[in-house]
Amino acid sequence: MVMIHVKTKPKRSNLFHSSFTSLLNYQKNKNPFLSHYNYHSQAIQQNPNTDPRNTLLSSSKVSNIPTHQIQSYYGSLLQSCIAQKAVSPGKQIHALISQMGFGFHPVLATKLVHLYSACDCLHNAHQLFDRIPQRNLFLWNVLIRAYAWNGPYEVAIELYYRLLEIGLVPDNFTFPFALKACSALSAIEEGRRIHEDVIRNKWETDVFVGAALIDMYAKCSCVVNARQVFDKILERDVVVWNSMIAAYGQNGQADESIELCREMILTGLKPSEATLVTVISASTDIAALPQGRELHGFSWRHRFELNVKVKTALVDMYAKCGLVKVARNLFEQLGEKRVVSWNAMITGYAMHGHSTKALDLFEKMKDEVQPDHITFVGVLSACSRGGLFDEGRMFFESMVRDYHIDPSVQHYTCMVDLLGHSGRLDEACDLIMQMRVKPDPGVWGALLNSCKLHGHVKLAELALEKLIELEPHDAGNYVILSNIYARAGNWEGVAKLRKLMIDRGIKKSIACSWIEVKNKVHAFLSGDASHPNCDEIYAKLKWLEGRMKEAGYVPGTESVFHDVENDEKANMICCHSERLAIAFGLINTPDGTKLLITKNLKICDDCHIAIKFISKITEREITVRDVNRYHHFKDGICSCGDYW
DNA sequence: CTAGGGTTAG
């Protein structure tokens, strides 16, 4: 504690004295809110007409306290504000010290920038930063960190370059912040440049810098580079391991992710809560139920069974893998249900088309926690999946009115979906036009999809035009419009689009489906003939096709887009990856077993029809999880009601 | 002098 000797006569400086008393109290209590507000309230009590700021200012003028001591007071006050993220007392202190002429005092100003940066007052932080005459590396780091967390991320990178320009040498704090900004932007080129600077400054083996590099490469889909960095770090801590485990998970390599987790434990490190959450979400992303189950057991063995975050990750995992009931059981066991847990369960129901259950749960949730913007994504998508038009519109309005949530692109996407499904295409288009956020591919994609359902050619053309601007290389968009043309008999349009795709060198991504049988993943590409049981699979498909035709199935051809002859088209459809996976599943599981197939693209129209037949003929429940939803086929019917 | 990395939800 700093000792102050204040020679004051009580008569002159009651106020001043009390302010310092409260500052001293603050030092004892470490509570800037209390001390600061105590001081202000006392000041105002004693002289209601005085502006408290002026009071303190005039007091300090008449006092004989040395300047550096006053500065040291405000320094410690600010330090405490930073620790408690108390921005409004900080602003008052800022005003005070500016009036005293210490506004750009290197230590105080730095602390202010730090405080503003930590409290989402980036504007204030940057403004002050620009006016401070002597800027040290710490100051730069603090500001870069603020932009790396809150964006705009470009500014963080710009600041990094400016820092280099003026000849400062970045340190082990600068790099993680700058790299985080690259991660957020998936800016691989900037990331690699900074990596070179890291190597030049010999920070590559630092755990903080290393973890940031791994994360940056992971977010830019460069897992191999991430692993190279990981291998160079000699003394890895849990976070470095977690970063690498997450890197695999984020890039669809769940097995590697789980394997690495095992390796970590073998080295004697204890997995943390984050390790479990990461590795569980990795298996969730590929709907790998056996791995997920194993990790459930694993969580028990490592005494994470009561951990709320881990359990929420498990709820999410079971819901996504199709075991909604198991998910619900775990959900009910949660000691503390936070927004995330509710969200996981609600979106779980929504994804599977259990709209009523999702909405029931939302009603319960409202009484316990405050729903957030993601809750509403779940609620609205439940409505659109269930065709609950009026409810959807009601929730959208209520979200804005009662919960003061600004609609995001995702909310608009749900609404476009909802309007589109009910045939209100022009209204959907109007909604996009009046959005206050920039429409993304998802919104236009929802419109395009609705146009497909209702055969609306004009709007589909508009939607594709917008989609081409946003993601010129995504083949899926072209294919949908081409199918709309084909269905309308507009072969000229089909040909025009095909030419466009060839001219621009756009290729359809390769379709892949996978299925788990006896704890092993079997993946199939479209037209795949490489599986050891290939003959058996094709024989099964041939048999199925015969039975399907008897039941009234007519192979469609419009989903096949490439230039093949007509009879060959029908052939290609029946060996789409999802059908190969289903045939394999039928052969290798006992009668009546449910099948879960995951596909990397959207399920095609013809396969959708075919699988409905297959589910009836074979008396199996078949679930296909495609890129954006689940289809539960049972007894010739799909849960999506043929709307997707 | 001060600060920092990984994780759950379409």
XYZ file of C-alpha atoms (C1' of nucleotides) in Angstrom:
654
model
C 0.000 0.000 0.000
C 1.216 3.479 -0.829
C 1.435 5.744 2.188
C 0.169 9.237 1.812
C 0.908 12.058 4.109
C -1.778 14.609 3.612
C -1.308 17.717 5.598
C -4.834 18.971 5.643
C -6.840 21.090 7.918
C -10.230 19.418 8.254
C -12.032 22.680 7.636
C -10.464 23.258 4.257
C -10.483 19.896 2.821
C -12.995 17.543 4.225
C -13.911 16.524 0.800
C -10.407 15.999 -0.333
C -9.617 14.037 2.721
C -12.625 11.823 2.334
C -11.721 11.161 -1.249
C -8.335 9.935 -0.265
C -9.794 7.914 2.522
C -11.968 6.179 0.059
C -9.020 5.687 -2.249
C -7.205 4.071 0.615
C -10.255 1.968 1.285
C -10.249 0.970 -2.293
C -6.695 -0.164 -1.879
C -7.832 -2.317 0.994
C -10.983 -3.583 -0.600
C -9.766 -3.623 -4.160
C -13.156 -2.424 -5.215
C -13.035 0.520 -7.582
C -16.796 0.661 -7.948
C -17.320 1.183 -4.277
C -14.488 3.550 -3.656
C -15.073 5.645 -6.695
C -18.783 5.934 -6.255
C -18.386 6.433 -2.522
C -16.160 9.313 -3.249
C -18.595 10.823 -5.696
C -21.576 10.358 -3.495
C -19.787 11.946 -0.556
C -18.736 14.870 -2.678
C -22.232 15.426 -3.894
C -23.731 15.028 -0.436
C -21.500 17.731 0.939
C -22.125 20.135 -1.868
C -25.025 19.142 -4.057
C -24.329 21.831 -6.640
C -20.785 20.821 -7.337
C -19.727 18.736 -10.248
C -17.700 16.033 -8.542
C -15.001 16.194 -11.167
C -14.359 19.861 -10.558
C -14.306 19.250 -6.856
C -11.508 16.818 -7.048
C -9.661 18.973 -9.533
C -9.779 22.033 -7.367
C -8.861 20.002 -4.330
C -5.754 18.716 -5.953
C -4.772 22.204 -6.968
C -4.884 23.465 -3.418
C -3.178 20.403 -2.049
C 0.494 20.025 -1.733
C 0.575 16.460 -2.854
C 3.309 15.811 -5.402
C 2.110 15.189 -8.938
C 3.691 11.789 -9.193
C 1.731 10.593 -6.183
C -1.518 11.731 -7.697
C -0.581 9.928 -10.867
C 0.257 6.841 -8.935
C -3.191 6.912 -7.327
C -5.005 7.115 -10.576
C -2.683 4.475 -11.951
C -3.724 2.014 -9.288
C -7.360 3.004 -9.584
C -7.248 2.370 -13.313
C -5.425 -0.898 -12.778
C -8.277 -2.053 -10.625
C -10.834 -0.850 -13.159
C -9.049 -2.991 -15.740
C -9.133 -6.019 -13.473
C -12.871 -5.628 -12.980
C -13.674 -4.282 -16.431
C -15.209 -1.233 -14.819
C -15.416 1.109 -17.734
C -17.640 3.889 -16.401
C -15.506 4.723 -13.371
C -12.618 4.567 -15.835
C -14.238 7.150 -18.067
C -14.730 9.461 -15.114
C -11.119 9.078 -14.144
C -10.166 9.764 -17.734
C -12.101 13.037 -17.636
C -10.470 13.984 -14.339
C -6.920 13.341 -15.365
C -7.436 15.088 -18.676
C -8.498 18.197 -16.796
C -5.435 17.897 -14.623
C -3.295 17.757 -17.719
C -2.199 14.104 -17.321
C -4.302 12.847 -20.209
C -1.321 11.647 -22.195
C 0.881 10.635 -19.318
C 2.532 7.496 -20.728
C 1.555 5.153 -17.899
C -1.945 6.496 -17.321
C -2.825 6.757 -20.997
C -1.592 3.221 -21.580
C -3.790 1.975 -18.787
C -6.735 3.836 -20.251
C -6.210 2.320 -23.673
C -5.927 -1.021 -21.979
C -9.162 -0.466 -20.068
C -11.097 0.692 -23.121
C -9.769 -2.218 -25.147
C -10.859 -4.692 -22.517
C -14.323 -3.165 -22.291
C -15.404 -3.063 -25.938
C -14.784 0.667 -26.189
C -12.491 0.248 -29.141
C -13.320 3.622 -30.529
C -12.182 5.400 -27.357
C -9.104 3.208 -27.161
C -8.023 3.914 -30.700
C -8.679 7.627 -30.439
C -6.544 7.914 -27.346
C -3.906 5.646 -28.851
C -3.536 7.990 -31.817
C -2.896 10.938 -29.555
C -0.323 9.420 -27.244
C 3.092 10.782 -28.186
C 5.295 7.928 -26.965
C 3.925 4.505 -27.845
C 5.676 1.434 -26.579
C 5.170 -2.155 -27.705
C 2.779 -2.887 -24.857
C 0.429 -0.200 -26.063
C 0.443 -1.606 -29.587
C -0.165 -5.095 -28.274
C -3.146 -4.024 -26.240
C -4.782 -2.367 -29.225
C -4.017 -5.220 -31.607
C -5.494 -7.628 -29.083
C -8.689 -5.587 -28.896
C -9.144 -5.670 -32.664
C -8.197 -9.335 -32.840
C -11.032 -10.135 -30.428
C -13.761 -7.817 -31.614
C -12.872 -6.916 -35.148
C -12.661 -5.369 -37.602
C -9.880 -7.932 -37.834
C -8.235 -6.188 -40.778
C -7.340 -3.322 -38.460
C -5.413 -5.679 -36.180
C -3.305 -6.809 -39.108
C -2.827 -3.253 -40.351
C -1.658 -2.232 -36.902
C 0.776 -5.140 -36.913
C 2.314 -3.918 -40.148
C 2.446 -0.334 -38.925
C 4.253 -1.512 -35.835
C 6.885 -3.199 -37.993
C 7.213 -0.069 -40.144
C 8.139 2.137 -37.248
C 10.832 -0.333 -36.264
C 9.339 -2.006 -33.213
C 10.068 -5.704 -32.803
C 6.970 -7.837 -32.148
C 7.143 -10.118 -29.132
C 5.499 -13.254 -27.789
C 2.346 -11.224 -27.087
C 2.119 -9.481 -30.434
C 2.184 -12.685 -32.458
C -0.743 -14.529 -30.886
C -2.928 -11.413 -31.231
C -2.004 -10.760 -34.852
C -2.415 -14.441 -35.697
C -5.821 -14.549 -34.091
C -6.944 -11.840 -36.478
C -5.660 -13.957 -39.374
C -7.609 -16.930 -38.021
C -10.800 -14.941 -37.901
C -10.333 -13.845 -41.514
C -8.914 -17.153 -42.762
C -6.168 -14.916 -44.100
C -3.592 -17.540 -44.948
C -1.213 -15.252 -46.804
C -0.963 -12.774 -43.948
C -0.715 -15.728 -41.598
C 2.247 -17.208 -43.436
C 3.993 -13.819 -43.515
C 3.583 -13.475 -39.803
C 4.785 -17.057 -39.343
C 8.012 -16.035 -41.112
C 8.373 -13.126 -38.694
C 7.812 -15.563 -35.841
C 10.617 -17.802 -37.065
C 12.908 -14.827 -37.616
C 12.338 -13.704 -34.060
C 12.727 -17.240 -32.693
C 9.322 -17.485 -31.085
C 8.144 -20.603 -32.901
C 8.555 -22.937 -29.949
C 6.754 -20.689 -27.510
C 3.510 -22.374 -26.401
C 1.378 -19.267 -26.803
C 2.740 -18.375 -30.224
C 2.677 -22.018 -31.268
C -0.949 -22.511 -30.248
C -1.905 -19.383 -32.171
C -0.048 -20.632 -35.265
C -1.743 -24.024 -35.054
C -5.107 -22.354 -34.722
C -4.422 -20.007 -37.637
C -3.431 -22.860 -39.953
C -6.413 -24.905 -38.803
C -8.872 -22.119 -39.560
C -7.279 -21.773 -42.992
C -7.695 -25.533 -43.583
C -3.945 -26.129 -43.614
C -3.870 -29.002 -41.139
C -0.515 -30.240 -42.387
C 1.123 -26.912 -41.591
C -0.579 -26.883 -38.224
C 0.912 -30.298 -37.483
C 4.375 -29.129 -38.553
C 4.190 -26.335 -36.027
C 2.872 -28.739 -33.380
C 5.785 -31.111 -33.954
C 8.302 -28.319 -33.502
C 7.024 -27.359 -30.071
C 9.054 -29.425 -27.668
C 7.426 -28.694 -24.346
C 3.736 -28.812 -25.130
C 1.129 -27.858 -22.617
C -2.551 -28.847 -22.609
C -3.606 -25.884 -24.691
C -1.119 -26.693 -27.434
C -2.463 -30.247 -27.541
C -6.017 -28.960 -27.508
C -5.270 -26.609 -30.382
C -3.996 -29.471 -32.484
C -6.877 -31.728 -31.450
C -9.259 -28.945 -32.475
C -7.342 -28.435 -35.732
C -8.110 -32.001 -36.782
C -11.690 -31.709 -35.605
C -12.356 -28.474 -37.471
C -11.140 -30.059 -40.655
C -13.247 -33.171 -40.531
C -10.518 -35.471 -39.237
C -12.288 -36.748 -36.163
C -10.282 -39.963 -35.948
C -6.983 -38.112 -35.876
C -8.440 -35.807 -33.305
C -9.414 -38.665 -31.000
C -6.131 -40.446 -31.610
C -4.187 -37.337 -30.661
C -6.230 -37.054 -27.502
C -5.158 -40.603 -26.572
C -1.550 -39.749 -27.344
C -1.761 -36.730 -25.105
C -2.947 -38.840 -22.200
C -0.140 -41.330 -22.804
C 2.387 -38.538 -22.322
C 0.959 -38.085 -18.845
C -0.941 -34.870 -19.424
C -4.446 -34.668 -18.027
C -7.176 -33.733 -20.469
C -8.958 -30.530 -19.607
C -12.594 -29.622 -19.971
C -11.735 -28.012 -23.302
C -10.036 -31.217 -24.498
C -13.208 -33.199 -23.952
C -15.473 -30.576 -25.485
C -13.187 -30.320 -28.517
C -12.873 -33.999 -29.157
C -16.594 -34.645 -28.628
C -17.513 -31.896 -31.055
C -15.099 -33.407 -33.583
C -17.041 -36.667 -33.543
C -20.295 -34.692 -33.617
C -19.304 -32.990 -36.833
C -19.027 -36.244 -38.717
C -21.927 -37.826 -36.803
C -19.608 -40.575 -35.606
C -21.744 -42.281 -33.019
C -19.363 -45.090 -31.966
C -16.595 -42.568 -31.308
C -19.072 -40.345 -29.554
C -20.190 -43.181 -27.308
C -16.613 -44.050 -26.530
C -15.959 -40.453 -25.593
C -19.002 -40.501 -23.361
C -17.423 -43.378 -21.452
C -14.118 -41.615 -21.584
C -15.678 -38.544 -19.950
C -16.860 -40.753 -17.114
C -13.471 -42.324 -16.592
C -11.816 -38.945 -16.473
C -14.379 -37.620 -14.012
C -15.968 -35.145 -16.367
C -19.406 -36.708 -16.107
C -20.724 -33.890 -13.982
C -19.109 -31.148 -15.990
C -21.784 -28.959 -17.537
C -19.850 -28.006 -20.655
C -18.781 -31.558 -21.398
C -22.310 -32.819 -20.858
C -23.704 -30.125 -23.151
C -21.251 -31.215 -25.829
C -22.557 -34.767 -25.354
C -26.168 -33.591 -25.662
C -25.209 -31.935 -28.934
C -23.378 -35.058 -30.084
C -26.255 -37.474 -29.391
C -28.792 -35.103 -30.928
C -26.737 -34.741 -34.095
C -26.129 -38.476 -34.321
C -29.873 -39.024 -34.335
C -30.313 -40.248 -30.750
C -32.575 -37.391 -29.738
C -34.004 -39.285 -26.783
C -30.615 -40.054 -25.287
C -29.727 -36.403 -25.801
C -32.857 -35.342 -23.972
C -32.086 -37.657 -21.043
C -28.637 -36.176 -20.643
C -30.093 -32.719 -21.027
C -32.510 -33.357 -18.165
C -29.613 -34.552 -16.014
C -27.792 -31.256 -16.386
C -27.488 -29.605 -13.007
C -27.300 -26.178 -14.503
C -28.927 -25.516 -17.835
C -27.372 -22.550 -19.559
C -28.352 -20.979 -22.854
C -25.907 -23.156 -24.745
C -27.456 -26.336 -23.381
C -30.977 -25.246 -24.268
C -29.776 -24.161 -27.673
C -28.111 -27.493 -28.356
C -31.291 -29.373 -27.486
C -33.637 -27.036 -29.355
C -31.543 -27.001 -32.516
C -31.174 -30.763 -32.167
C -34.945 -31.153 -32.315
C -35.217 -28.620 -35.121
C -32.645 -30.366 -37.288
C -34.556 -33.610 -37.045
C -37.844 -31.953 -37.882
C -39.301 -32.398 -34.382
C -40.756 -28.922 -34.557
C -43.316 -29.252 -31.792
C -40.755 -30.609 -29.339
C -38.405 -27.760 -30.196
C -41.115 -25.176 -29.581
C -42.290 -26.854 -26.347
C -38.759 -26.744 -25.070
C -38.471 -23.110 -26.010
C -41.556 -22.337 -23.909
C -39.911 -24.018 -20.914
C -36.653 -22.268 -21.556
C -38.231 -18.822 -21.477
C -39.038 -19.240 -17.786
C -35.490 -20.153 -16.871
C -32.951 -18.331 -19.012
C -32.862 -15.496 -21.481
C -32.949 -16.838 -25.047
C -30.254 -15.470 -27.345
C -29.903 -15.048 -31.088
C -28.944 -18.669 -31.586
C -32.020 -19.866 -29.716
C -34.072 -18.042 -32.298
C -32.155 -19.587 -35.163
C -33.255 -22.928 -33.705
C -36.837 -21.820 -33.101
C -37.233 -20.254 -36.544
C -35.693 -23.202 -38.327
C -38.025 -25.508 -36.377
C -40.910 -23.457 -37.737
C -39.652 -23.498 -41.291
C -38.933 -27.241 -41.190
C -42.370 -27.919 -39.762
C -44.140 -25.582 -42.154
C -45.394 -23.534 -39.194
C -45.754 -20.301 -41.063
C -47.768 -18.162 -38.629
C -45.750 -19.305 -35.643
C -42.502 -18.515 -37.417
C -43.591 -15.016 -38.271
C -44.806 -14.510 -34.710
C -41.474 -15.633 -33.227
C -39.539 -13.419 -35.616
C -41.534 -10.376 -34.547
C -41.327 -11.313 -30.892
C -37.562 -11.733 -31.158
C -37.167 -8.141 -32.279
C -39.874 -6.637 -30.097
C -39.577 -8.559 -26.814
C -35.992 -9.725 -26.821
C -34.384 -6.796 -28.646
C -32.357 -9.083 -30.846
C -31.320 -7.625 -34.191
C -32.078 -10.199 -36.868
C -28.894 -11.706 -38.290
C -28.418 -13.257 -41.732
C -29.213 -16.636 -40.236
C -32.570 -15.420 -38.938
C -33.358 -13.974 -42.335
C -32.342 -17.233 -43.948
C -34.892 -19.069 -41.804
C -37.557 -16.523 -42.703
C -36.811 -16.739 -46.418
C -37.055 -20.497 -46.048
C -40.362 -20.178 -44.240
C -41.847 -17.744 -46.748
C -40.439 -19.726 -49.620
C -41.872 -23.017 -48.427
C -45.341 -21.568 -48.164
C -45.061 -20.232 -51.695
C -44.670 -16.570 -50.766
C -41.633 -16.161 -52.999
C -42.020 -12.495 -53.797
C -42.404 -11.711 -50.138
C -39.233 -13.699 -49.443
C -37.405 -11.684 -52.065
C -38.704 -8.397 -50.634
C -37.473 -9.469 -47.217
C -33.972 -9.998 -48.591
C -34.046 -6.591 -50.249
C -34.941 -4.809 -47.043
C -32.454 -6.665 -44.809
C -30.232 -4.401 -42.800
C -27.352 -6.853 -42.926
C -25.536 -7.890 -46.077
C -27.193 -10.939 -47.654
C -24.859 -13.931 -47.660
C -24.888 -17.057 -49.845
C -27.127 -18.776 -47.305
C -29.994 -16.325 -47.800
C -29.859 -16.407 -51.589
C -29.419 -20.169 -51.423
C -32.624 -20.428 -49.390
C -34.437 -18.386 -52.016
C -32.989 -20.458 -54.843
C -34.066 -23.614 -53.080
C -37.593 -22.316 -52.602
C -37.695 -21.450 -56.281
C -36.806 -25.050 -56.989
C -39.735 -26.258 -54.895
C -42.181 -23.993 -56.679
C -40.611 -23.933 -60.138
C -40.158 -20.169 -60.077
C -37.653 -19.581 -62.871
C -37.403 -15.770 -62.853
C -36.501 -15.422 -59.181
C -34.193 -18.411 -59.393
C -32.209 -16.605 -62.063
C -31.915 -13.555 -59.847
C -30.829 -15.685 -56.902
C -28.173 -17.468 -58.934
C -26.878 -14.139 -60.254
C -26.367 -12.979 -56.664
C -24.874 -16.311 -55.656
C -22.367 -16.179 -58.498
C -21.217 -12.776 -57.260
C -20.697 -14.158 -53.763
C -19.311 -17.623 -54.387
C -18.465 -17.966 -58.082
C -16.921 -21.405 -57.721
C -19.705 -23.254 -55.957
C -21.072 -25.741 -58.440
C -24.131 -26.619 -56.374
C -25.846 -23.322 -57.185
C -25.527 -23.812 -60.930
C -26.846 -27.321 -60.595
C -30.014 -26.212 -58.812
C -30.894 -23.637 -61.459
C -30.082 -26.144 -64.157
C -32.521 -28.566 -62.541
C -35.171 -25.878 -62.405
C -34.654 -25.251 -66.119
C -34.761 -28.957 -66.854
C -37.996 -29.400 -64.964
C -39.511 -26.489 -66.887
C -38.322 -28.059 -70.136
C -35.997 -25.147 -70.803
C -33.118 -27.074 -72.396
C -31.611 -23.917 -73.779
C -31.168 -22.680 -70.235
C -29.584 -25.986 -69.250
C -27.121 -25.745 -72.126
C -26.324 -22.105 -71.363
C -25.523 -22.933 -67.778
C -23.412 -25.901 -68.738
C -21.364 -23.725 -71.042
C -20.999 -21.127 -68.313
C -19.649 -23.760 -65.963
C -17.192 -25.103 -68.503
C -16.005 -21.597 -69.430
C -15.395 -20.751 -65.815
C -13.803 -24.080 -65.028
C -16.333 -24.955 -62.342
C -16.455 -28.573 -61.369
C -18.986 -30.288 -59.182
C -17.387 -31.354 -55.957
C -17.141 -35.072 -55.556
C -20.036 -36.519 -53.621
C -19.128 -38.728 -50.711
C -21.275 -40.627 -48.241
C -20.240 -42.668 -45.283
C -21.771 -45.163 -42.937
C -20.589 -46.777 -39.724
C -20.856 -50.516 -39.489
C -19.387 -52.377 -36.533
C -17.414 -49.348 -35.376
C -15.795 -48.864 -38.738
C -16.418 -46.025 -41.187
C -17.037 -47.026 -44.776
C -16.903 -44.173 -47.263
C -18.251 -44.255 -50.801
C -17.768 -41.884 -53.691
C -20.278 -41.522 -56.469
C -19.886 -44.462 -58.867
C -17.288 -45.931 -56.557
C -16.029 -49.386 -57.477
C -13.150 -49.576 -55.071
C -14.826 -51.149 -52.062
C -13.891 -54.801 -51.454
C -17.581 -55.780 -51.343
C -18.237 -53.892 -54.543
C -19.914 -56.728 -56.453
C -22.240 -57.565 -53.629
C -23.213 -53.900 -53.259
C -24.048 -53.446 -56.929
C -25.988 -56.709 -56.948
C -28.029 -55.459 -54.003
C -28.705 -52.167 -55.790
C -29.801 -54.010 -58.915
C -32.188 -56.146 -56.861
C -33.535 -53.065 -55.096
C -34.061 -51.265 -58.374
C -36.191 -54.125 -59.653
C -38.367 -54.091 -56.536
C -38.601 -50.301 -56.645
C -39.770 -50.289 -60.254
C -42.431 -52.831 -59.342
C -43.569 -50.441 -56.639
C -43.862 -47.617 -59.111
C -40.436 -45.970 -59.065
C -39.408 -44.124 -62.224
C -35.773 -43.102 -62.310
C -35.524 -39.359 -62.816
C -32.753 -37.873 -64.874
C -32.816 -34.190 -64.183
C -30.416 -34.418 -61.260
C -27.652 -35.605 -63.515
C -25.937 -32.635 -64.878
C -22.931 -33.769 -66.813
C -22.851 -34.579 -70.456
C -23.658 -38.235 -70.533
C -26.041 -40.115 -72.735
C -29.507 -40.710 -71.418
C -29.395 -44.392 -70.478
C -26.063 -43.813 -68.868
C -27.684 -41.131 -66.730
C -30.047 -43.547 -65.076
C -27.062 -45.739 -64.396
C -25.156 -42.953 -62.735
C -28.018 -42.081 -60.452
C -28.339 -45.544 -59.056
C -24.724 -45.528 -58.001
C -24.844 -42.176 -56.193
C -22.766 -42.377 -53.079
C -25.697 -42.424 -50.660
C -27.171 -45.455 -52.384
C -23.894 -47.341 -52.261
C -23.651 -46.616 -48.548
C -27.232 -47.749 -47.973
C -26.713 -50.961 -49.922
C -23.602 -51.667 -47.910
C -25.503 -51.019 -44.693
C -28.360 -53.289 -45.734
C -25.982 -56.133 -46.503
C -23.907 -55.845 -43.364
C -26.468 -55.275 -40.621
C -29.202 -57.549 -39.278
C -32.784 -57.000 -40.486
C -34.499 -54.070 -38.866
C -31.336 -52.202 -37.903
C -31.577 -48.444 -38.365
C -29.067 -46.972 -40.796
C -27.343 -43.594 -40.495
C -25.691 -42.219 -43.597
C -23.799 -38.945 -43.738
C -23.283 -37.124 -47.002
C -20.985 -34.193 -47.782
C -23.409 -32.531 -50.236
C -27.162 -32.194 -50.465
C -29.113 -35.328 -51.103
C -30.332 -35.446 -54.704
C -34.017 -35.409 -55.644
C -33.937 -38.791 -57.256
C -32.135 -40.478 -54.389
C -34.656 -38.928 -52.035
C -37.472 -40.608 -53.914
C -35.544 -43.848 -54.170
C -34.717 -44.010 -50.474
C -38.372 -43.581 -49.604
C -39.057 -46.712 -51.654
C -36.083 -48.511 -50.134
C -37.262 -47.783 -46.596
C -40.627 -49.340 -47.386
C -39.325 -52.333 -49.306
C -36.691 -53.279 -46.756
C -38.690 -52.191 -43.704
C -35.793 -50.175 -42.399
C -35.483 -46.759 -40.860
C -32.867 -44.877 -42.788
C -31.473 -41.517 -41.726
C -29.491 -39.434 -44.171
C -27.663 -36.475 -42.785
C -26.754 -34.179 -45.639
C -24.923 -30.844 -45.473
C -27.780 -28.973 -43.914
C -30.411 -31.283 -42.546
C -31.586 -34.727 -41.589
C -33.921 -36.919 -43.566
C -35.590 -39.724 -41.645
C -37.010 -42.263 -44.038
C -39.523 -44.662 -42.608
C -42.192 -46.718 -44.284
C -41.960 -44.830 -47.559
C -42.158 -41.371 -45.999
C -39.464 -38.829 -45.231
C -39.580 -36.593 -42.167
C -38.880 -33.532 -44.307
C -42.246 -33.885 -45.988
C -40.371 -33.599 -49.308
C -39.539 -29.998 -48.553
C -35.863 -29.342 -48.196
C 5.678 -2.841 -14.271
C 1.134 -4.195 -16.920
C -1.280 -8.650 -21.252
C -1.842 -13.720 -23.872
C -3.227 -19.258 -26.562
C -7.543 -24.050 -27.143
C -13.801 -25.579 -26.455
C -19.970 -26.173 -26.775
C -25.091 -23.395 -30.709
C -27.369 -23.227 -38.283
